[in-house]
CSV table of C-alpha atoms and ligand atoms in Angstrom, one decimal:
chain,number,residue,atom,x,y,z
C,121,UNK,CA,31.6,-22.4,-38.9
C,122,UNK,CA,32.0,-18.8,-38.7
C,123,UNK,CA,31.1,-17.0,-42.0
C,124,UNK,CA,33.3,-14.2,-41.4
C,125,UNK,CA,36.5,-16.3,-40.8
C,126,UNK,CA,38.7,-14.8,-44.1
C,127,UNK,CA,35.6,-12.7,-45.3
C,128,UNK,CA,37.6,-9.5,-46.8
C,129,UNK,CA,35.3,-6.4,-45.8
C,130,UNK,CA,35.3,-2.8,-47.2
C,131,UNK,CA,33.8,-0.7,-44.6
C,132,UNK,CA,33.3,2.4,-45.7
C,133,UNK,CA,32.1,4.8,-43.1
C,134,UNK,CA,30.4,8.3,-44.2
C,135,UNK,CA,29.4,11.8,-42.4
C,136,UNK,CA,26.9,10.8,-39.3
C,137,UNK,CA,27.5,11.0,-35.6
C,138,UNK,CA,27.0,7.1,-35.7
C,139,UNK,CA,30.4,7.0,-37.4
C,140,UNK,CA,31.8,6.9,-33.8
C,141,UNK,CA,30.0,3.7,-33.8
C,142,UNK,CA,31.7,2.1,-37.0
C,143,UNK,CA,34.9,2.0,-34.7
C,144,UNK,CA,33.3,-0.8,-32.5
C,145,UNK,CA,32.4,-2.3,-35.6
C,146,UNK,CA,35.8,-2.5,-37.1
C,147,UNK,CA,37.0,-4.1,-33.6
C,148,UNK,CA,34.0,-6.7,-33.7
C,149,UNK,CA,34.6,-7.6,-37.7
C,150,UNK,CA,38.0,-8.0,-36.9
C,151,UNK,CA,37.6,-10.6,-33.9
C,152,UNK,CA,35.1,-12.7,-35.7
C,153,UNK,CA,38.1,-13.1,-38.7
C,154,UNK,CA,38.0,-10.8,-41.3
C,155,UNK,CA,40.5,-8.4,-42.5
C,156,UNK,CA,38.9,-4.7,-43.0
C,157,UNK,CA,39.7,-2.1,-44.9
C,158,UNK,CA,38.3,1.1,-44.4
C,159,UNK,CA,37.6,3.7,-46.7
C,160,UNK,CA,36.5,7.3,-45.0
C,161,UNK,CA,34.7,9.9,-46.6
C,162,UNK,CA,36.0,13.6,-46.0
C,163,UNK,CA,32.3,13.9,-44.3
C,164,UNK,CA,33.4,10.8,-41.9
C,165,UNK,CA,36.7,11.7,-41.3
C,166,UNK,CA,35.2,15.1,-39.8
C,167,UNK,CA,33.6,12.2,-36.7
C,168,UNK,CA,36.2,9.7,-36.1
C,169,UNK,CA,39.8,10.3,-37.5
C,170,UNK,CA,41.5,7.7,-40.0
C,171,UNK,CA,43.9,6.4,-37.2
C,172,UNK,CA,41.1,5.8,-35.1
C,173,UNK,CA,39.9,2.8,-37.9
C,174,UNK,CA,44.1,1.9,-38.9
C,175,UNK,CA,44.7,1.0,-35.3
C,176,UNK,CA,41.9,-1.0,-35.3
C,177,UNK,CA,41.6,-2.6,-38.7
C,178,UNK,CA,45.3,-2.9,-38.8
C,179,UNK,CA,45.1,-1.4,-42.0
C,180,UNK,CA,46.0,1.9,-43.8
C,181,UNK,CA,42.8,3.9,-44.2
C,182,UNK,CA,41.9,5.0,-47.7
C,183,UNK,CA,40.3,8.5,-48.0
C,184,UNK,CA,41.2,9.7,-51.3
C,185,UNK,CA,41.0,8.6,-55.4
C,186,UNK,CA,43.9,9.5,-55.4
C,187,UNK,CA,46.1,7.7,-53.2
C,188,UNK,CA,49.2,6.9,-54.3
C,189,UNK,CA,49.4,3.5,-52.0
C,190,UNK,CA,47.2,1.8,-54.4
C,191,UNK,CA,49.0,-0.1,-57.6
C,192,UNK,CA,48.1,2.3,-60.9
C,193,UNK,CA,46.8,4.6,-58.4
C,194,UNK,CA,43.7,3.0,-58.5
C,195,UNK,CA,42.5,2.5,-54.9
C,196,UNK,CA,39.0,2.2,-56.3
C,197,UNK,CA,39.5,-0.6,-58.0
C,198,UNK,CA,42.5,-2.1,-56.1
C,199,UNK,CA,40.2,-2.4,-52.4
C,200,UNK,CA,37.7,-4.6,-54.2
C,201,UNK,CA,39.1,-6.7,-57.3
C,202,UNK,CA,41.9,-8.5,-57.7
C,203,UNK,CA,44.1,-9.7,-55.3
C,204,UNK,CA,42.9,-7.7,-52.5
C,205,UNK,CA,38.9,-8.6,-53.7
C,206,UNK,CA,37.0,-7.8,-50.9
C,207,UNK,CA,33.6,-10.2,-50.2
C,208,UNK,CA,31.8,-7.2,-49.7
C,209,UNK,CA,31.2,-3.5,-49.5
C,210,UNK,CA,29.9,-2.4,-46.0
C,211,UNK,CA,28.5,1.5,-45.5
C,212,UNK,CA,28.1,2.3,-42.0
C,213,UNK,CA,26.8,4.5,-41.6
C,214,UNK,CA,25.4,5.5,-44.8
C,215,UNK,CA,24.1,8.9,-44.7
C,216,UNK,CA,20.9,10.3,-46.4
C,217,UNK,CA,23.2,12.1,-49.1
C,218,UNK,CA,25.6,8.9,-49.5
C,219,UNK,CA,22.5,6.6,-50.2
C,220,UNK,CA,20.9,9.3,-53.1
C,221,UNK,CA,24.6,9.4,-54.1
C,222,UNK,CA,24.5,5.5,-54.8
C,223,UNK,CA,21.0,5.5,-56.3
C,224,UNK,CA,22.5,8.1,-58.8
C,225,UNK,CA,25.6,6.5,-59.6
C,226,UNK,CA,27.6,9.3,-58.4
C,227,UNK,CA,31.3,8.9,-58.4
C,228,UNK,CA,33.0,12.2,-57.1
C,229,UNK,CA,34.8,10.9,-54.0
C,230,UNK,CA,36.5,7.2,-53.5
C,231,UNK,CA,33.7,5.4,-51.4
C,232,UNK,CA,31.2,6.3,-53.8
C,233,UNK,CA,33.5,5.3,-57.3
C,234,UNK,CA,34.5,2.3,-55.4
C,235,UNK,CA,31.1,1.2,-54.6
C,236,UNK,CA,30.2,2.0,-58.5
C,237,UNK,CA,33.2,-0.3,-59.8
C,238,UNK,CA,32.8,-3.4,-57.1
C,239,UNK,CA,31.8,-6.2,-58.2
C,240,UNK,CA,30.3,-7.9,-54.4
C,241,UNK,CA,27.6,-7.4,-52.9
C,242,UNK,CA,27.1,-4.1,-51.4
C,243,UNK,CA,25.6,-3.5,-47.7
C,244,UNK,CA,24.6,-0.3,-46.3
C,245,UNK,CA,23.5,1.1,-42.7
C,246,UNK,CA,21.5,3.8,-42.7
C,247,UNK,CA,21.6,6.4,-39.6
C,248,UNK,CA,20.1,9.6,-40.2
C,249,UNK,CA,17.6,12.0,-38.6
C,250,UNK,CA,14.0,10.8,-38.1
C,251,UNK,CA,12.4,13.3,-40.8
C,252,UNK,CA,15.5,12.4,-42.9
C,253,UNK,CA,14.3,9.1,-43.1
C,254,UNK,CA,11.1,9.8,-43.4
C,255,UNK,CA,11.1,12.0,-46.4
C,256,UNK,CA,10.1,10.9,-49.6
C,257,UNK,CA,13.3,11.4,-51.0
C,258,UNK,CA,14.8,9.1,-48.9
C,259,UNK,CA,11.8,6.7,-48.8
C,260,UNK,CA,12.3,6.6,-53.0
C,261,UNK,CA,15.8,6.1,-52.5
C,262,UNK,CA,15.9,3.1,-50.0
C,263,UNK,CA,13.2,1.6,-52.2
C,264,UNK,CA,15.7,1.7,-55.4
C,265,UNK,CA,19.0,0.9,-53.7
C,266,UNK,CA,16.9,-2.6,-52.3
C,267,UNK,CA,15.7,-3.0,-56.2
C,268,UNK,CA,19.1,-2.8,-57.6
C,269,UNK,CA,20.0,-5.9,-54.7
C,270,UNK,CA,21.9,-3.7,-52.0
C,271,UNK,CA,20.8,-5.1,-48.3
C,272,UNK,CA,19.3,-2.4,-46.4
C,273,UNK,CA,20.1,-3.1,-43.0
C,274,UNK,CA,18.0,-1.3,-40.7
C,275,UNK,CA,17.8,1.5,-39.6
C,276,UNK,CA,16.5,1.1,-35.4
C,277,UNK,CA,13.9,3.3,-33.6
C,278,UNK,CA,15.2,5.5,-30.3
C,279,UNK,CA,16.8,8.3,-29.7
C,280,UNK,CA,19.0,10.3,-32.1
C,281,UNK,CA,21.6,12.8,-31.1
C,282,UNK,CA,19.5,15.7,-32.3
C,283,UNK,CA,17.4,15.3,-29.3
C,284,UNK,CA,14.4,13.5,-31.4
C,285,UNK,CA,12.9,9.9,-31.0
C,286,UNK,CA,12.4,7.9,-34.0
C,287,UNK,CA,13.1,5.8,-36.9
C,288,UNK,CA,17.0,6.5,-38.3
C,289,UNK,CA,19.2,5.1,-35.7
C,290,UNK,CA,22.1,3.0,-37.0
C,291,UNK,CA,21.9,-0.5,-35.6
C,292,UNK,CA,24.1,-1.4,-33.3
C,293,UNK,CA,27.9,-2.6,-33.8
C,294,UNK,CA,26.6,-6.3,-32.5
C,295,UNK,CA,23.5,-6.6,-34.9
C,296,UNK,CA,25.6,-5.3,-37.6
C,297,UNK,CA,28.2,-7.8,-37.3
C,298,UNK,CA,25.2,-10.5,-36.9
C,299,UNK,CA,23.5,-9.5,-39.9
C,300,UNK,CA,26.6,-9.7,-41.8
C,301,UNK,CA,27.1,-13.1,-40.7
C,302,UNK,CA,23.5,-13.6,-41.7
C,303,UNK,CA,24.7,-12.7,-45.3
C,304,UNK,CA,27.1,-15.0,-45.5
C,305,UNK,CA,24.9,-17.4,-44.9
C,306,UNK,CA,23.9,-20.0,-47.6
C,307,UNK,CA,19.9,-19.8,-47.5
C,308,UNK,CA,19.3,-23.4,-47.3
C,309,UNK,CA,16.0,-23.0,-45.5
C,310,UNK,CA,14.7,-20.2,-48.0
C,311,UNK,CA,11.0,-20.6,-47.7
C,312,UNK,CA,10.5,-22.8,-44.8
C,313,UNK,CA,9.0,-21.8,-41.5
C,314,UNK,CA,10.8,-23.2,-38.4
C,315,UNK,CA,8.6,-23.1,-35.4
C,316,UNK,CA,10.6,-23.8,-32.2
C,317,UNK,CA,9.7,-23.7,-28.2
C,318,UNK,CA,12.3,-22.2,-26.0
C,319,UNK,CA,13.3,-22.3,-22.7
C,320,UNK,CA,11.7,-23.9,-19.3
C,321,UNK,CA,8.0,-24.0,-18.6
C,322,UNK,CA,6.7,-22.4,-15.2
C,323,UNK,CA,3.8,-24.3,-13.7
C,324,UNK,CA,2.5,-22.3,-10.7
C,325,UNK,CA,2.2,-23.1,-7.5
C,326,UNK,CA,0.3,-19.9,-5.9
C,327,UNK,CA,0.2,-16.4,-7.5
C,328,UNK,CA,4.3,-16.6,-6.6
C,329,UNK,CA,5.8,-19.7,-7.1
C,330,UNK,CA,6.3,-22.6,-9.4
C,331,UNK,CA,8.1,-25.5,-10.7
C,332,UNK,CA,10.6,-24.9,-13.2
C,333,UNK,CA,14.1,-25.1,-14.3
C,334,UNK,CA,17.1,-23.9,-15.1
C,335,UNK,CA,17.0,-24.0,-19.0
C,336,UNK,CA,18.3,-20.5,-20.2
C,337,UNK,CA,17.1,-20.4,-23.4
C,338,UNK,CA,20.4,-20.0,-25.1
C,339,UNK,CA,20.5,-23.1,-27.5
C,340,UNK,CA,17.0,-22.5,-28.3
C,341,UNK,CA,17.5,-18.5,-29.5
C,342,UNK,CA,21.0,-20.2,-31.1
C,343,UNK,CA,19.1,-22.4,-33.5
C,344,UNK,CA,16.3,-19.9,-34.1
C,345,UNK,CA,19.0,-17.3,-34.9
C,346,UNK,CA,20.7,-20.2,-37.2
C,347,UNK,CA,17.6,-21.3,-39.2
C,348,UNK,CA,16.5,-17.2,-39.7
C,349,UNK,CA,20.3,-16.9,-40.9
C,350,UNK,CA,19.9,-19.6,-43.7
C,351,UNK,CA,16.6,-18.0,-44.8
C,352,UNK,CA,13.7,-19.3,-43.1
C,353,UNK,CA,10.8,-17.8,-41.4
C,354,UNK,CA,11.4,-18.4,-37.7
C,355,UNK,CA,8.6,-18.7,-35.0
C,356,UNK,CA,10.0,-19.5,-31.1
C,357,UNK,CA,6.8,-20.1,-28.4
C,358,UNK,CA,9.5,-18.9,-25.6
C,359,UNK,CA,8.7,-19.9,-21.5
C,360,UNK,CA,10.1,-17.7,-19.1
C,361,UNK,CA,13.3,-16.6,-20.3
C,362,UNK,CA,15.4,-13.0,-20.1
C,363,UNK,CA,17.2,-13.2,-23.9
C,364,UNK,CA,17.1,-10.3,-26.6
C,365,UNK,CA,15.0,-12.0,-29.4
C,366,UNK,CA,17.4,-13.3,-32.4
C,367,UNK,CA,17.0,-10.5,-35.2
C,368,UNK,CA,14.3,-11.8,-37.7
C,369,UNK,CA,12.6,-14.5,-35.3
C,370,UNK,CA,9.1,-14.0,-34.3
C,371,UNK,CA,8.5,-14.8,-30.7
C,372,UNK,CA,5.3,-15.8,-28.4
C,373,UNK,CA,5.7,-15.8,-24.7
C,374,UNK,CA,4.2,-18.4,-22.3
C,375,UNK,CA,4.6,-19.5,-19.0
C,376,UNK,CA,3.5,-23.3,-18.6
C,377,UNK,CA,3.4,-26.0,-20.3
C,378,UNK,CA,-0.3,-25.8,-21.0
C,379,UNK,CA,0.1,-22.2,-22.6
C,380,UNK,CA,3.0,-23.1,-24.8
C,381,UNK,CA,1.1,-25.9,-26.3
C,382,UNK,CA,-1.7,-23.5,-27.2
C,383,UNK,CA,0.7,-21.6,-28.6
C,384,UNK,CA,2.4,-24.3,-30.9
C,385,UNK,CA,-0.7,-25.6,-31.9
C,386,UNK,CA,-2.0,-22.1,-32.7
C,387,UNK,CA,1.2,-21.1,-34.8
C,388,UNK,CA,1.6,-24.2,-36.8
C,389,UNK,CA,1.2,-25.2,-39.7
C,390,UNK,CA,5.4,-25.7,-40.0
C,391,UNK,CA,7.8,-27.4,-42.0
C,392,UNK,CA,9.9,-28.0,-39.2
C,393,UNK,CA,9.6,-28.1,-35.7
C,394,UNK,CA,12.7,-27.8,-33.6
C,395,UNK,CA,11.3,-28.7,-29.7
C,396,UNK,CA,14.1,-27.2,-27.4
C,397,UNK,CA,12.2,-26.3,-24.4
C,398,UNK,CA,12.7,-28.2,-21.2
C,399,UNK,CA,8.9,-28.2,-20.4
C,400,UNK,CA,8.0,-29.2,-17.2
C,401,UNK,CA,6.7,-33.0,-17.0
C,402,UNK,CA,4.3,-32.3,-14.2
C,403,UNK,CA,2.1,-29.4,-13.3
C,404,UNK,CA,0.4,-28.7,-9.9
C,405,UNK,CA,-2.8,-30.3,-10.0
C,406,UNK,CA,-4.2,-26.7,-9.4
C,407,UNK,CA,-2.9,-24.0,-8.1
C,408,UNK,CA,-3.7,-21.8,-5.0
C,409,UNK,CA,-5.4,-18.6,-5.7
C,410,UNK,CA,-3.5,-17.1,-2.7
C,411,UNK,CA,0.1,-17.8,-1.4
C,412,UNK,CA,0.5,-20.9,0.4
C,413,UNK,CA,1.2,-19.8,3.9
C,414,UNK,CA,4.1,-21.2,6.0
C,415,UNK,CA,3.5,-22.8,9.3
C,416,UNK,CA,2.7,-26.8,8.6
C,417,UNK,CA,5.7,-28.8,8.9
C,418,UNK,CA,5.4,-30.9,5.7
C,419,UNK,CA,3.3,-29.9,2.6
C,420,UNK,CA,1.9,-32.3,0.2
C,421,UNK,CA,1.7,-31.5,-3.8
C,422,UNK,CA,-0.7,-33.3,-6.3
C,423,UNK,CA,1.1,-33.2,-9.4
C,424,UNK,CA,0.2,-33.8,-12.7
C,425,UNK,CA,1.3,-34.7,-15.8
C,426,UNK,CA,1.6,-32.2,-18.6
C,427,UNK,CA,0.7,-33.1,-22.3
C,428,UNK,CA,4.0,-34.4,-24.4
C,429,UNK,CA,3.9,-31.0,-27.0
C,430,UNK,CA,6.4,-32.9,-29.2
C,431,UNK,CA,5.2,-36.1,-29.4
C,432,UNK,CA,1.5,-34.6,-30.3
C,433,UNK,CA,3.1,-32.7,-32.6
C,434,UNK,CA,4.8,-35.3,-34.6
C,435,UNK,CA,1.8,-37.7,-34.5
C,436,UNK,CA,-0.4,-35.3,-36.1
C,437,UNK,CA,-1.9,-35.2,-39.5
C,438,UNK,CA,0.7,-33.3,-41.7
C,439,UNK,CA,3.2,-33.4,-38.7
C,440,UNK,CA,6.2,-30.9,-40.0
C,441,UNK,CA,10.0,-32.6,-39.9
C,442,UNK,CA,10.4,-32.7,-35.9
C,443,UNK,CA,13.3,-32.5,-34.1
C,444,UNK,CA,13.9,-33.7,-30.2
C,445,UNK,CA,15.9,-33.0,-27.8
C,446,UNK,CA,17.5,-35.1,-25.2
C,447,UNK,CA,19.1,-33.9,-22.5
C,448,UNK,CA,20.4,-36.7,-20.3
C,449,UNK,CA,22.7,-36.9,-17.0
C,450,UNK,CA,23.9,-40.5,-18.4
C,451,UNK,CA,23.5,-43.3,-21.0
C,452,UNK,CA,22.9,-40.5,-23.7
C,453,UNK,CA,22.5,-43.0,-26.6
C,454,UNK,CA,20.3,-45.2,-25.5
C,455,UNK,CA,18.1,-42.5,-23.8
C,456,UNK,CA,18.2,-40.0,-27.0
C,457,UNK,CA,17.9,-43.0,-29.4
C,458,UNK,CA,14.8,-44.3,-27.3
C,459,UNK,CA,12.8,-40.8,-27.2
C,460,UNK,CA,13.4,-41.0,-31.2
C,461,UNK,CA,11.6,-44.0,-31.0
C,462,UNK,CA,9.0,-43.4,-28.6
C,463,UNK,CA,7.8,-40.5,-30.1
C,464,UNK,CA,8.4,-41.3,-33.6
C,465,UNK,CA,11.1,-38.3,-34.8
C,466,UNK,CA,13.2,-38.8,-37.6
C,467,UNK,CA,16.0,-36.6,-35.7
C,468,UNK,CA,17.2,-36.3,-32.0
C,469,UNK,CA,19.8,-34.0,-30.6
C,470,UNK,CA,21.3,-35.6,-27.6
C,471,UNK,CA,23.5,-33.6,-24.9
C,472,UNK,CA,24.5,-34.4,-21.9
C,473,UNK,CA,22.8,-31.4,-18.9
C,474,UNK,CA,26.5,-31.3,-17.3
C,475,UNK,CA,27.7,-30.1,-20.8
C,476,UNK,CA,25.0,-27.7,-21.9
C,477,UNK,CA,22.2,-26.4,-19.5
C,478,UNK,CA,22.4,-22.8,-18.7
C,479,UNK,CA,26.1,-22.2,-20.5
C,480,UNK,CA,27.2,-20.5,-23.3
C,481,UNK,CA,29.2,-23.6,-25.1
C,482,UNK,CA,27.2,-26.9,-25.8
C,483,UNK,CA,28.2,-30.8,-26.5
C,484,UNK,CA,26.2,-32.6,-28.9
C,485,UNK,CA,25.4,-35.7,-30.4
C,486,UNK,CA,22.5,-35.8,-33.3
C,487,UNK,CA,20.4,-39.4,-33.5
C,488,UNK,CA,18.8,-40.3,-36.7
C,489,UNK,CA,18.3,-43.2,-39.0
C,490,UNK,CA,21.7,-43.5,-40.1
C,491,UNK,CA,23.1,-43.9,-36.7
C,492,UNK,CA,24.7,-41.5,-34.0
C,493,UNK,CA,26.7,-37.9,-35.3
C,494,UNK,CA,28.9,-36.5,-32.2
C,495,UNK,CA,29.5,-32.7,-33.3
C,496,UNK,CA,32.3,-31.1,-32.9
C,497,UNK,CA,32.2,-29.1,-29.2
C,498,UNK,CA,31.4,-25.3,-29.8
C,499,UNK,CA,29.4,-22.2,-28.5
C,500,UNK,CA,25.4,-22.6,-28.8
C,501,UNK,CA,25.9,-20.8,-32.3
C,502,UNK,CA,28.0,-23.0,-33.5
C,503,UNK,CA,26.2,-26.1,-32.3
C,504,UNK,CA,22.8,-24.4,-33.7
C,505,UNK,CA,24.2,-23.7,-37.0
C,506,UNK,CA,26.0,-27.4,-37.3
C,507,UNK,CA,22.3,-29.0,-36.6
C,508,UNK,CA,21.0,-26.7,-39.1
C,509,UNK,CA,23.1,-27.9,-41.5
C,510,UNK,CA,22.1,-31.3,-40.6
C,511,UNK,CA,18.3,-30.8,-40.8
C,512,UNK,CA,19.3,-29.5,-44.1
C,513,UNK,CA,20.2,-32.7,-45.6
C,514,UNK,CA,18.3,-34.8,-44.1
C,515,UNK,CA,14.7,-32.5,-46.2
C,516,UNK,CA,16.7,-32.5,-49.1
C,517,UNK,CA,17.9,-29.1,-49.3
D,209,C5P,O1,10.5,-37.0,-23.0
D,209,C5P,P1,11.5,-35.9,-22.8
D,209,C5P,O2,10.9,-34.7,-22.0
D,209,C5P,O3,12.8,-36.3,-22.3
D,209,C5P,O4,11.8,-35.4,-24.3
D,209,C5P,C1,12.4,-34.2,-24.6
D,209,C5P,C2,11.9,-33.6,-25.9
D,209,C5P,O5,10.5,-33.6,-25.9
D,209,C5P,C3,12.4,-32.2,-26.0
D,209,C5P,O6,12.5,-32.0,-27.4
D,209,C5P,C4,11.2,-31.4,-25.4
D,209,C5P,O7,11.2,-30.1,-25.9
D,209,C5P,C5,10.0,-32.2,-25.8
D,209,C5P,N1,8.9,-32.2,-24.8
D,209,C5P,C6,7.7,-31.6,-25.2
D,209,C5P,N2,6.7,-31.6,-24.3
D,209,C5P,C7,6.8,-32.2,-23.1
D,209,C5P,C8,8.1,-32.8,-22.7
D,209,C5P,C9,9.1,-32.8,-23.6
D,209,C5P,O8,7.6,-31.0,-26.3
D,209,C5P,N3,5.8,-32.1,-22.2
């Protein structure tokens, strides 16, 4: 399921201080499964030195036109055709001059001929000072490299290493290699918006403590991340949960149950609505304004139930394609199969708590009309992206 498993990458890594980050790239492409070969500008070699990115890659690094390694003495053509056909041409980091330089059509040193004469996609990370960025120049530039179909990917906002704070950054090595993966990705949700909830709910007890759970959030972020990789527009309504938000997902955050179906019912219309959130079934009937003092030797809470968000949801006029999720400590089928029912959803995906909540890896088994799917056993990506799939199919795409 990984889309970088056998993916051949040219990385070709330019004249920024952010080269030094291109390294950890290399060592991140390399453990997701594809073979690299990195091509260095004399500008980039002046950062990070060419056996910096061999040890790494595991691969000779190509600097020059005219290196003899290459059959005809054609390393421009040889990284990215034939035999060795690379999937795609990476820059990171592309500099201010290497992006006018592809805009042009300039071909005066290997990275840039090479990227002239490839035929895959090209992919560039731009890292550069803030006013770099900013300039008109560059502005004009970015604008006509994304109209000729090269993926701009990023640039971040923070601090640079000439002491300025701003746009220009390079992403990082991790969101990089995620947005890669992203583009690898068939866009089988291409103009659908996915609206998920996310997480546990917190219903307060006093101005301190609640009821919740230990929901992490994880599979959640994992199939938000997996429907934004595939092309849709992703909303998550998140409870109380300490993640990084999956690059290209929108996200609301509530505490309670009450609040997050606010916020569902505020942010639909959707096509699809993937309910992951262990929301809490009962709330405190109300809550003390101040903390509940100790003292008394029992104390008796009024609970009450919390609205079923799914459930209303999918028995609502123009309900989206809704998706459940079961997470039993025993009898999974008959549980999962009988929430399907009950709440009228043409797909359930059952786990069992001992084999998901709170990890990184997930067990899953997905309910619909046709019967019961066990998938195979994976990390919360994997899973997310397998379900994906499924959903998929089952609105035609
Ligand atoms: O009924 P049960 O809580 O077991 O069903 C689980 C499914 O229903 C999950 O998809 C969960 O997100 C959703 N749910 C909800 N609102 C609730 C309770 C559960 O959306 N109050």
């Amino acid at each position: 399921m990984n889309p970088l498993q056998g993916k051949r990458i040219v990385l070709g890594v330019t004249g920024g201080v952010a080269a030094y980050k291109a390294a950890e790239l290399v060592r991140l492409l390399v453990k997701a499964g594809a073979t690299v070969d990195v091509v260095l500008t004399e500008a980039g070699s002046r950062f990070v030195g060419a056996a910096t990115f061999q040890a790494l890659s595991g691969h000779p690094v190509a600097t020059s036109l005219w290196d003899e390694r290459f059959a005809g003495g054609m390393a421009h053509i040889d990284l990215t055709h034939g035999e060795r056909g690379a999937d795609a041409v990476l820059v990171a980091p592309a500099t201010a001059d290497f992006i006018a330089k592809l805009v042009h059509g300039f071909a005066d040193d290997l990275l840039s001929t090479l990227c002239l004469a490839r035929d895959c996609p090209l992919l560039v990370a731009p890292a550069m000072n803030r006013q770099m960025w900013e300039h008109p120049a560059t502005a004009r530039n970015v604008a006509q490299l994304e109209a000729d179909g090269v993926s701009v990917l990023g640039p971040a906002s923070g601090a640079q290493a000439c002491g300025e704070v701003g746009e220009g950054r390079m992403l990082e090595p991790a969101e990089i290699l995620d947005a890669l993966m992203a583009f690898f990705q068939p866009k089988l949700l291409a103009g659908k918006r996915v609206l998920l909830t996310v997480g546990p709910t917190f219903e307060a007890l006093d101005p301190v403590r609640g009821l919740t759970n230990s929901s992490s959030g994880k599979m959640g972020f994992a199939l938000a991340r997996a429907c934004a990789e595939v092309g849709a527009g992703v909303t998550a309504i998140c409870g109380p949960i300490a993640l990084p938000t999956p690059s290209g997902v929108t996200r609301i955050d509530v505490q309670s149950a009450l609040q997050m179906r606010e916020a569902v019912l505020a942010a639909l219309p959707a096509n699809i609505f993937i309910a992951v959130a262990a929301v809490a079934d009962f709330r405190p009937a109300a809550a003390m304004e101040h903390k509940i003092k100790k003292g008394a030797t029992t104390l008796t809470l009024e609970l009450v139930a919390n609205p079923d968000i799914l459930a209303e949801v999918a028995g609502g006029s123009n309900a989206p394609f809704c998706v459940g999720f079961a997470a039993e400590s025993q009898n999974l089928a008959e549980y999962a199969e009988g929430k399907r029912r009950a709440k009228h959803l043409p797909l359930v995906v059952g786990n069992l708590v001992q084999d998901g909540l709170g990890g990184d890896a997930n067990v899953v088994t997905l309910f619909d009309d046709a019967g019961a799917h066990p998938l195979p056993p994976g990390d919360k990506l994997d899973v997310a992206r397998a379900i994906v799939q499924h959903i998929s199919k089952m609105i035609g795409r």
